[in-house]
XYZ file of C-alpha atoms in Angstrom:
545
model
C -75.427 -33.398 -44.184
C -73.049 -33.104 -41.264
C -70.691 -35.604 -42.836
C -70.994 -33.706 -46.267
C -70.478 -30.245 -44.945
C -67.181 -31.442 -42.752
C -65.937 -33.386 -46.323
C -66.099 -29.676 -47.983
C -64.247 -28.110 -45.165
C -61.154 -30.569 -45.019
C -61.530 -30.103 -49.521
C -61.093 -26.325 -49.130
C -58.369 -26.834 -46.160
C -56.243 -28.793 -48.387
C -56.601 -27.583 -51.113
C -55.860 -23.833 -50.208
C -52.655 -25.482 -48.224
C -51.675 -27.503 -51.157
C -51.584 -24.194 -53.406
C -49.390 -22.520 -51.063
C -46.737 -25.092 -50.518
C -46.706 -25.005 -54.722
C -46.451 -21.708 -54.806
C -43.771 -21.324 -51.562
C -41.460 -23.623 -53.835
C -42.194 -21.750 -56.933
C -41.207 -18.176 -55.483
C -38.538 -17.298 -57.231
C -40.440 -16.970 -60.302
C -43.032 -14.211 -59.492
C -44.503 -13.168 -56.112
C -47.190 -11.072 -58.566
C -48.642 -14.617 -60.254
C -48.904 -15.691 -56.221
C -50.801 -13.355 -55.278
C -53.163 -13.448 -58.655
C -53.259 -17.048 -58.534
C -54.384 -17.889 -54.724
C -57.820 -15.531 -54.823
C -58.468 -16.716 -57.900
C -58.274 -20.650 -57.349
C -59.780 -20.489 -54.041
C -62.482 -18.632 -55.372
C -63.457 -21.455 -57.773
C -63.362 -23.654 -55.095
C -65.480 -21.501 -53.419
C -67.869 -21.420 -55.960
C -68.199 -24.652 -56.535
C -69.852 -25.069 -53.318
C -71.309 -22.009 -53.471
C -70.846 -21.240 -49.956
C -68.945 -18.061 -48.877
C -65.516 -18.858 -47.213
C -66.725 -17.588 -43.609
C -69.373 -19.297 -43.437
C -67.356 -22.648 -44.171
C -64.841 -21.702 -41.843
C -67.889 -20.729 -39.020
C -69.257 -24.347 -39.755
C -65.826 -26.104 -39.525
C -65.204 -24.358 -36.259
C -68.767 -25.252 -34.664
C -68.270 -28.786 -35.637
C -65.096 -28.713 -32.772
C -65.455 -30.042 -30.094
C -65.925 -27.465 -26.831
C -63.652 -29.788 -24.745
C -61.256 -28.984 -27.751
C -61.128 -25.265 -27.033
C -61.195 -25.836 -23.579
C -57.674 -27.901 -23.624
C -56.913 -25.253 -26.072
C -57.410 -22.121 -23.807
C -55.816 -23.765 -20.694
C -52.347 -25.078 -22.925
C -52.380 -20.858 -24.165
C -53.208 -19.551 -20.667
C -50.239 -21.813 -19.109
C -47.671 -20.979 -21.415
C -48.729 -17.518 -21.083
C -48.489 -18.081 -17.392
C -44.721 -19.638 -17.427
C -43.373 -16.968 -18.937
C -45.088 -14.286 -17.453
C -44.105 -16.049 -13.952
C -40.787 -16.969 -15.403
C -41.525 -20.800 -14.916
C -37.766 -22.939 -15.194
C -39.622 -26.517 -14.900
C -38.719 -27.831 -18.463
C -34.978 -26.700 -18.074
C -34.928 -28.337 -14.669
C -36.368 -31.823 -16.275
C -34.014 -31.566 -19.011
C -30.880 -31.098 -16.908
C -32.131 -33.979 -15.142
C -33.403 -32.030 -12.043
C -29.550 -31.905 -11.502
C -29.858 -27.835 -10.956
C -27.442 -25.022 -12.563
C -24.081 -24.702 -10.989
C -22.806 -21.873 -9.114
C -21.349 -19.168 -11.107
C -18.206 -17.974 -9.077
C -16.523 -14.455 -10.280
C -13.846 -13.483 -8.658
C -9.722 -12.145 -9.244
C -7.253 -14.790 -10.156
C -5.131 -13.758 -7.581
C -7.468 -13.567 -4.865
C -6.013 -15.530 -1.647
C -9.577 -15.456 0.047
C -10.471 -17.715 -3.102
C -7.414 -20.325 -2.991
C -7.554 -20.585 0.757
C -11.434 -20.354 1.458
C -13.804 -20.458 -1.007
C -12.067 -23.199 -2.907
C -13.123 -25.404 0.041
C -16.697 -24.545 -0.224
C -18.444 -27.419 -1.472
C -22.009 -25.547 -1.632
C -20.482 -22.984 -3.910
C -18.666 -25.153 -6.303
C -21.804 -27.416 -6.731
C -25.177 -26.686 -8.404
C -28.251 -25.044 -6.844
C -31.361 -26.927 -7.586
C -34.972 -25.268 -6.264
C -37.455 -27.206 -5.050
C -39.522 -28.769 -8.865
C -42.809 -27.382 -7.128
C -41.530 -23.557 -6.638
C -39.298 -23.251 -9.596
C -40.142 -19.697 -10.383
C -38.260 -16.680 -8.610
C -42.055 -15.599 -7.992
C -43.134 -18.510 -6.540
C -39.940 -18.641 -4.286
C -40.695 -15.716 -2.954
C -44.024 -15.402 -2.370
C -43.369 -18.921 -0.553
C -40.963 -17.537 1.117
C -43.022 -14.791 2.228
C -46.213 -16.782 3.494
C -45.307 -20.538 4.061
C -41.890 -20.445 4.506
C -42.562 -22.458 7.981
C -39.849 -20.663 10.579
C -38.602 -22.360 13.179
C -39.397 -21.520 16.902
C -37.233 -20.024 19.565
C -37.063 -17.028 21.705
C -34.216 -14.393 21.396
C -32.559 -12.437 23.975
C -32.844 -9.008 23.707
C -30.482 -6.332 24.367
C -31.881 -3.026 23.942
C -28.801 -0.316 23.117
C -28.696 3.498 23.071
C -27.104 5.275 20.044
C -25.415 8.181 20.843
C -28.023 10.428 19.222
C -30.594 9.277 21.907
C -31.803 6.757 19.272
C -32.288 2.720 20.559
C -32.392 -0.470 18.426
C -32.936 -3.873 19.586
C -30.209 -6.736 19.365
C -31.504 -9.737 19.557
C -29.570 -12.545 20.237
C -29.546 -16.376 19.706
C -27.059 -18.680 21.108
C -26.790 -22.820 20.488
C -27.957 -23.058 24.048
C -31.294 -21.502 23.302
C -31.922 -23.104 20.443
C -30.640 -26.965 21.864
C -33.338 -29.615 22.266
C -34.785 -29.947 25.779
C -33.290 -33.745 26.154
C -29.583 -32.319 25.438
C -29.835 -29.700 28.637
C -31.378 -32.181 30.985
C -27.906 -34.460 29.929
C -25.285 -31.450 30.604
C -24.627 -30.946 27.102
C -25.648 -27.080 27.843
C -22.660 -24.651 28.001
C -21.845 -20.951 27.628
C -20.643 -20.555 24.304
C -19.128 -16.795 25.517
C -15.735 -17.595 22.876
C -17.712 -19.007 19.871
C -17.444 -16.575 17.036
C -20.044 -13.861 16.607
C -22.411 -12.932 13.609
C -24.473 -9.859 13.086
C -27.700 -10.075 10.959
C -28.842 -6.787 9.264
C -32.049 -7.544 7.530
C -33.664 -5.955 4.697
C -36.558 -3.458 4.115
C -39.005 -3.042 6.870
C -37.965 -6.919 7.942
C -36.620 -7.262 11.828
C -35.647 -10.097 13.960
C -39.113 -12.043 13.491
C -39.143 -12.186 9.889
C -38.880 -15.751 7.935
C -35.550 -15.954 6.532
C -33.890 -13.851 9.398
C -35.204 -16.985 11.574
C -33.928 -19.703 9.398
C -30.508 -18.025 9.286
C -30.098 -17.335 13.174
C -31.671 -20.306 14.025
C -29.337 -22.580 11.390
C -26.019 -20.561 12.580
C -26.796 -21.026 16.053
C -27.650 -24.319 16.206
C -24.237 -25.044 14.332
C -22.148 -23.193 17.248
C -22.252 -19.268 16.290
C -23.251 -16.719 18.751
C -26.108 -14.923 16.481
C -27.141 -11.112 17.010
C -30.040 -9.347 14.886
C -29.045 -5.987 14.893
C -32.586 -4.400 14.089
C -33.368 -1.191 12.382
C -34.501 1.622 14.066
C -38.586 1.838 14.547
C -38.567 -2.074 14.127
C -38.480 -4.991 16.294
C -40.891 -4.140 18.835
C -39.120 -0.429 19.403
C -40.194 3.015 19.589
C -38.651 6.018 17.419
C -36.810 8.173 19.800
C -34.922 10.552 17.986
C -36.260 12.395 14.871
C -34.253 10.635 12.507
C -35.457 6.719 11.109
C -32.735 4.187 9.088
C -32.418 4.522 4.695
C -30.701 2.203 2.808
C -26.992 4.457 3.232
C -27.328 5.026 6.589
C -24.172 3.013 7.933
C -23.852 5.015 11.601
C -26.196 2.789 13.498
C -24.044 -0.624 12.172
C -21.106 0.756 12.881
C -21.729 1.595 16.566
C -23.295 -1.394 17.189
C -19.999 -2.951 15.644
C -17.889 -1.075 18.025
C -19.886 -1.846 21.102
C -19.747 -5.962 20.414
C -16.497 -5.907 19.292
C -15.538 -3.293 22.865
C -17.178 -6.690 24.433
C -15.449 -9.564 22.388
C -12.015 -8.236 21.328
C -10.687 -12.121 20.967
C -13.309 -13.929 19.382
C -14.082 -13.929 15.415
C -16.959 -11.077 14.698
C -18.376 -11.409 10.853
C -21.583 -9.667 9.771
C -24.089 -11.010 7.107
C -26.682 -8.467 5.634
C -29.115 -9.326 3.630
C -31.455 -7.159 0.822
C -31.245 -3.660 1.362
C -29.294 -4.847 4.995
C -26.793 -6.052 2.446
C -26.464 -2.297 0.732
C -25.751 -0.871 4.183
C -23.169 -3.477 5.180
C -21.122 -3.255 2.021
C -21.511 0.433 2.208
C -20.435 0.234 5.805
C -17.311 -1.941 4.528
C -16.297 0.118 2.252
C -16.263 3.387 4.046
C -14.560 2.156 6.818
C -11.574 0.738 4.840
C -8.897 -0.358 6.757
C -10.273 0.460 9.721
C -12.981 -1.906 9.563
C -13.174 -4.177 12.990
C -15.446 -6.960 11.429
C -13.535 -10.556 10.057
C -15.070 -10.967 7.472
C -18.727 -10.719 5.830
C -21.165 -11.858 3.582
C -23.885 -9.861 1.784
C -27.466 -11.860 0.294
C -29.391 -10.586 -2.455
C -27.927 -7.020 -2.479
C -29.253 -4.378 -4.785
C -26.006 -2.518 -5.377
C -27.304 0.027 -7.051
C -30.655 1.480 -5.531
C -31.274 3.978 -8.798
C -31.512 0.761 -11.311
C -33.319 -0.844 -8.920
C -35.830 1.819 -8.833
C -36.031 1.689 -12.515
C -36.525 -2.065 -13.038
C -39.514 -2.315 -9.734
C -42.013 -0.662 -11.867
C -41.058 -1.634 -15.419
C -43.692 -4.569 -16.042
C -46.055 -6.049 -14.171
C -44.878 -8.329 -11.803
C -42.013 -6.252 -10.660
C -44.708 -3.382 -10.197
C -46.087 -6.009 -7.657
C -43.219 -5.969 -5.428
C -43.267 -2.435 -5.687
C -46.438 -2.057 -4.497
C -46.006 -4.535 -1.714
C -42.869 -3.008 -0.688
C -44.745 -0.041 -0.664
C -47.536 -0.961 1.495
C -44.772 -2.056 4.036
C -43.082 1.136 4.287
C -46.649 2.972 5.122
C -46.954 -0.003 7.735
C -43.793 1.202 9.523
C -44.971 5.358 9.114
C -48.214 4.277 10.421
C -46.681 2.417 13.679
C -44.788 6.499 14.183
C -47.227 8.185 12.769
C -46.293 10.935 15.306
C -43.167 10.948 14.628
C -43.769 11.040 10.745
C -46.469 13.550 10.385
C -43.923 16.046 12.203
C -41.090 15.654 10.003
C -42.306 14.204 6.549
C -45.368 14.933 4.313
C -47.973 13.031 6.174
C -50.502 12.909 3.181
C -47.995 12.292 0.696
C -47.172 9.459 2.450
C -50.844 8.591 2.894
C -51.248 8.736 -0.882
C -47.902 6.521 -1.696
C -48.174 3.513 -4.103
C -44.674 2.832 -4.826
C -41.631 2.790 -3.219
C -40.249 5.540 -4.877
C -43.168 7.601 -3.633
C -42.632 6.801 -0.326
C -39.113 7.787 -0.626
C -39.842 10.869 -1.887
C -42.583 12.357 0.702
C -40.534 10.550 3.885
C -36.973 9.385 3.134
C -35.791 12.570 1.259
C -37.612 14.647 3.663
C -36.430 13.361 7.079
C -32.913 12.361 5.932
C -31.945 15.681 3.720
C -32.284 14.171 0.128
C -33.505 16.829 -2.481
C -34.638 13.822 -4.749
C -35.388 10.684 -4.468
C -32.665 9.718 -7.539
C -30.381 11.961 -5.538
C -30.899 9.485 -2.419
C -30.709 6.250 -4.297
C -26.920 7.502 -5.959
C -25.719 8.631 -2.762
C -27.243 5.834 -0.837
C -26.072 2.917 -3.123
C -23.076 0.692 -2.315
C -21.794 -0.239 -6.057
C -19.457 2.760 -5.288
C -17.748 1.043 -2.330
C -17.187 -2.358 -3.072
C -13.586 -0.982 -4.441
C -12.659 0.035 -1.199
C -13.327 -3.234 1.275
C -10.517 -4.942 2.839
C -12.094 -7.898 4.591
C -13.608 -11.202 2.765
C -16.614 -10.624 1.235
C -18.653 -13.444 -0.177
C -21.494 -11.938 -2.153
C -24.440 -14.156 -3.405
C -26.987 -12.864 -5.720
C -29.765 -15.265 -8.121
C -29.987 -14.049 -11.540
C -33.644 -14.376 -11.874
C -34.206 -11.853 -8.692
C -37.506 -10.568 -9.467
C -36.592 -7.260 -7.128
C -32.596 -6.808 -7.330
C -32.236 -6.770 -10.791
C -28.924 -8.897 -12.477
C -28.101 -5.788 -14.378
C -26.515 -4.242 -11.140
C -24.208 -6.884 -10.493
C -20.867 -5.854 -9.785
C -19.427 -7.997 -11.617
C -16.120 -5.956 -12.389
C -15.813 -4.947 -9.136
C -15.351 -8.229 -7.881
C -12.692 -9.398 -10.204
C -10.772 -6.094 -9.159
C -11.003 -6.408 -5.945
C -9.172 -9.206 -4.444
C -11.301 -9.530 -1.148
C -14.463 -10.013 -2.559
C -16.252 -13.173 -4.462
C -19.633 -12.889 -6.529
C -21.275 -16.286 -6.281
C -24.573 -16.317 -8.555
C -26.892 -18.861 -9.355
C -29.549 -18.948 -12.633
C -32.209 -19.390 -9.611
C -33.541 -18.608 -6.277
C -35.636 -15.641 -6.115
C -35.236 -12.738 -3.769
C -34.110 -14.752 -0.486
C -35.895 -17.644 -1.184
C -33.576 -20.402 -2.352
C -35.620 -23.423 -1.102
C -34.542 -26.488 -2.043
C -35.741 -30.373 -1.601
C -38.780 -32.097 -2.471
C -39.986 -30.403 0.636
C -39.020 -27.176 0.511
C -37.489 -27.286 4.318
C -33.950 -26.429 3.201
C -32.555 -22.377 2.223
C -29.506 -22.952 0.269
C -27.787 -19.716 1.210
C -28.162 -19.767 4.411
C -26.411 -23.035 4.648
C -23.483 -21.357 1.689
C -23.074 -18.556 4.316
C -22.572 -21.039 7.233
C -20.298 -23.250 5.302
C -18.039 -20.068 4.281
C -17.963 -18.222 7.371
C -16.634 -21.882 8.825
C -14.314 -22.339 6.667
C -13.023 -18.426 6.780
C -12.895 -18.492 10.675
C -10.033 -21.234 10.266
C -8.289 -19.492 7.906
C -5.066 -17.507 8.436
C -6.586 -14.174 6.346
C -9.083 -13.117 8.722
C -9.038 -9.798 9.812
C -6.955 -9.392 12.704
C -8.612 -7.840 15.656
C -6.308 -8.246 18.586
C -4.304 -4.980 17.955
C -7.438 -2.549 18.981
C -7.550 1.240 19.351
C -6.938 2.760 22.714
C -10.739 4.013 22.425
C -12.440 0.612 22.422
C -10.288 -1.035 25.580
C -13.103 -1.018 28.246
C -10.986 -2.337 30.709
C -9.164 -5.816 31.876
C -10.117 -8.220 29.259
C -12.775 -10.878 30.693
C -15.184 -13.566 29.967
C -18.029 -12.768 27.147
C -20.447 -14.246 30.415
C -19.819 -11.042 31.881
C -20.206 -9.174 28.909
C -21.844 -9.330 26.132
C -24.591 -11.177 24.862
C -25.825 -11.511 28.422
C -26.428 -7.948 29.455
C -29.169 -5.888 29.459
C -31.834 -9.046 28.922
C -34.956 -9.525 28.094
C -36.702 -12.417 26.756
C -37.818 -10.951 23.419
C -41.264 -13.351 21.828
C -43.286 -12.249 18.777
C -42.390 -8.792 19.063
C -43.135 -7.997 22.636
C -40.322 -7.528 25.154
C -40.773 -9.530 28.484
C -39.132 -8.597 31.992
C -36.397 -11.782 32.323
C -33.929 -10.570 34.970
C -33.462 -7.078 34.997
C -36.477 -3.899 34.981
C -37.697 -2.591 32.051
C -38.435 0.888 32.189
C -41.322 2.370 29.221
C -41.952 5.628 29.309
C -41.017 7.539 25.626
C -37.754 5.100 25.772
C -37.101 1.974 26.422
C -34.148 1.745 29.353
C -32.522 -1.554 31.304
C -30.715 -1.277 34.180
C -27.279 -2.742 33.564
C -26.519 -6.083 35.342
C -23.603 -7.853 34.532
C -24.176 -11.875 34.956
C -21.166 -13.540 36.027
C -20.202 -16.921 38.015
C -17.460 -17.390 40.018
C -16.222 -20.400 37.534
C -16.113 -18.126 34.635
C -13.725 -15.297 36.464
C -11.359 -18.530 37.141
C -10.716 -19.531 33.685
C -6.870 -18.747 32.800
C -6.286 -16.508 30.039
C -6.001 -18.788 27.223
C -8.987 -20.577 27.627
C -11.141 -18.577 25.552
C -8.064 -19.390 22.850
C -8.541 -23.075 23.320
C -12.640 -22.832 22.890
C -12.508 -21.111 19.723
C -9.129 -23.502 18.189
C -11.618 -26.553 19.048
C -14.692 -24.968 18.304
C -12.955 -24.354 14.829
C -11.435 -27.466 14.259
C -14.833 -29.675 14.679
C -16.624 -27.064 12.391
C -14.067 -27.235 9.545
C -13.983 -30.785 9.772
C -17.652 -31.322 9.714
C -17.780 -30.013 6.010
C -16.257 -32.891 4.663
């Protein structure tokens, strides 16, 4: 019977198909004598059964197998799944896991191109992700929860704005980050001349979060003197003033600027900002023109413009996940100054905020004078500025950033402007840009490294050495009696820990100053700091190739 009743289905399945691959050929004669002539000849085939056509069809589908619809529903639910997650697998194993290459943009007459970038072999090869996180999602959610930091401790310096306000600059020198063996051989030295970077990270992220650590940690141990220039309220620090960082506030980068660069007049100073760090900086950059004191920079994931940004966050699903996650991290922040934010914001609006845009609007707008929230995202993004900069700029964006959306790429900016070169790749996420089998490699960090090197030898850095009257501090010295080594404390998983000098917590956090010195560093001749830096240079160029 079962063997009878299965016959009858296949009969009717072909035959129905057979009719309509006659009749798809025979179209051009009448689509009315179709549409007559299928009821009609099913029906007699029908008939002569004298089943109904459901009830055939019900039989046919109980005769399936249920590990049939089983491999059915999973191969549905995973293609829905890689393209909802915006899966890149197949592409990958079709290009021969060779990656996409890096998509430079830039002005044909651009000098920083010819004599820097065209030496950087990262960003004339291809970017491949790791196979097992090739999805901008999975990159960074990985990025987010297993993206395996290294350890170290910074050394913090905690500085007063001028507004009474403090931030915390952490900093990270190859001789804190060497291995144990290498110090007990002598190989530990003061690298006071070695060129300087400042880190501004992103949303709500400090010194302590994943991909600042992989960058300060990969820049140090390659020779750079690394700072983490953190944002108000974060790092481990109390609000002092009643006034917390946005993404256009460019006051706090700029003195911190000033007061490194007061230190360090001689040595190369560059600055690397990253997410929303990366709209300040170029905002920053911008403004300041031709007055800039910074070498060069390099901006990471940048949103450009905040307003589309807003827009594309909640316009499906997945972005509306970073939104909300963003979200929550901005209440995490008002909650740590709650104080502070129930006086000047609307507490319960706050409280009540989903989004980022939300948030924005009951505590950003409020505290720093926006009538709107669009109002603050114009004003506040750096698309605007990028016209304006006058010291290399390498920007790197992935086109598949599930949070900075490719639509505000500045594209024409960057082939107007001859200091400034767009690098994007098909891939990476938002920050994440693993790549290896193992996942233990961040390709930008290692692109930022390798074009800050090869900038630092150049001849079209900025030239600091002519500096205004108001930043000469006094007879020119060592950095070992300067900066990174005043005002100290050993600075571990948030917490600040008494090192040399007291630590005084009341409302503020204070140091007494105390200048380390040696009496071999104040007998160095003048051009020894000049000699450090030429062969400090020299190796680092000449380990790219």
């Amino acid at each position: 019977m079962e063997t009878s009743l299965r016959s009858k289905s296949i009969y009717i399945i072909l035959m129905i198909s057979r009719q309509i691959i006659t009749f798809s050929f025979k179209l051009p004669r009448s689509l009315n004598s179709l549409a007559f002539s299928l009821p009609h000849i099913s029906m007699e085939i029908v008939s002569s059964f004298g089943d109904s056509p459901y009830e055939l069809l019900l039989k046919a589908l109980t005769l399936i197998p249920i590990t049939h619809y089983v491999i059915g529903f999973v191969l549905v639910l995973w293609v829905l799944l890689y393209n909802f997650l915006e899966f890149h697998i197949f592409q990958d194993l079709f290009s021969g896991f060779r990656g996409q290459r890096v998509d430079l943009t830039f002005n044909s007459c651009s000098q920083l191109y010819h004599e820097v970038v065209s030496k950087c072999t990262l960003l004339h090869g291809r970017y491949m992700s790791t196979p097992w996180l090739s999805s901008p999602h999975l990159q960074t959610t990985f990025l987010r929860f297993f993206g395996r930091p290294p350890v170290f401790d910074y050394r913090r310096e905690v500085f007063s704005l001028d507004d009474g306000g403090i931030v915390a600059l952490d900093w990270l020198t190859r001789f804190d980050v060497m291995e144990k063996e290498n110090i007990a051989n002598g190989e530990a030295h003061q690298d006071s001349n070695m060129p300087i970077v400042v880190v501004i990270p992103g949303l709500t992220s400090d010194s302590d979060s994943v991909y600042i650590k992989h960058l300060t940690f990969y820049m140090a141990k390659r020779g750079w003197n690394v700072v983490v220039s953190n944002h108000r309220g974060l790092g481990g620090v109390p609000l002092t003033t009643d006034f917390f960082y946005n993404g256009g506030w460019t006051a706090d980068l700029r003195k911190v600027v000033k007061h490194i660069r007061s230190k360090s007049m001689d040595v190369p100073l560059f600055v690397v900002g990253t997410s929303l760090g990366a709209n300040m900086m170029v905002k920053y950059l911008g403004e300041d023109g031709d007055d800039i004191l910074i070498d060069g920079a390099a901006a990471v994931c940048c949103p450009w413009d905040l307003l589309l940004c807003d827009r594309f966050i909640g316009r499906n699903a997945v972005q509306r996940f970073y939104d909300k996650a963003l979200g929550a991290g901005l209440k995490r922040y008002a909650k740590k100054h709650q104080q502070f934010f129930t006086r000047l914001s609307d507490w319960d609006g706050i409280e009540k905020a989903r989004r980022v845009r939300e948030f924005d609007t009951s505590g950003t707008c409020r505290i720093g004078k926006f009538d709107t929230a669009d109002i603050y995202y114009r004003e506040s993004s750096c698309v605007g500025y990028v016209e304006r900069i006058k010291v290399p700029l390498l920007c790197i964006s992935a086109l598949d950033d599930p949070v900075c959306t490719k639509e505000a790429v500045i594209w024409d900016e960057c082939r107007a402007n001859k200091n400034v070169i767009l690098a994007t790749t098909q891939h990476g996420g938002h920050l994440g840009y693993f790549d290896g089998m193992d996942a233990k490699g961040v390709w930008w960090v290692r692109a930022v490294d390798e074009f800050l090197t090869v900038l630092s030898s150049s001849t079209i850095i900025h030239k600091q050495n002519m500096m205004p009257d108001s930043l000469l501090v006094g007879p020119q010295k060592s950095l070992t009696d300067k900066d990174p080594y005043i005002h100290l404390v050993k600075k571990t998983e948030n917490k600040i820990h008494h090192v040399d000098n007291k630590l005084l917590q009341t409302n503020k956090i204070f140091m007494e100053r105390k200048i380390v010195s040696s009496d071999a560093a104040k007998g160095f001749e003048a051009n020894s700091s000049s000699i450090d830096s030429f062969i400090f240079i020299l190796k680092r160029f000449t380990d790219q190739f």
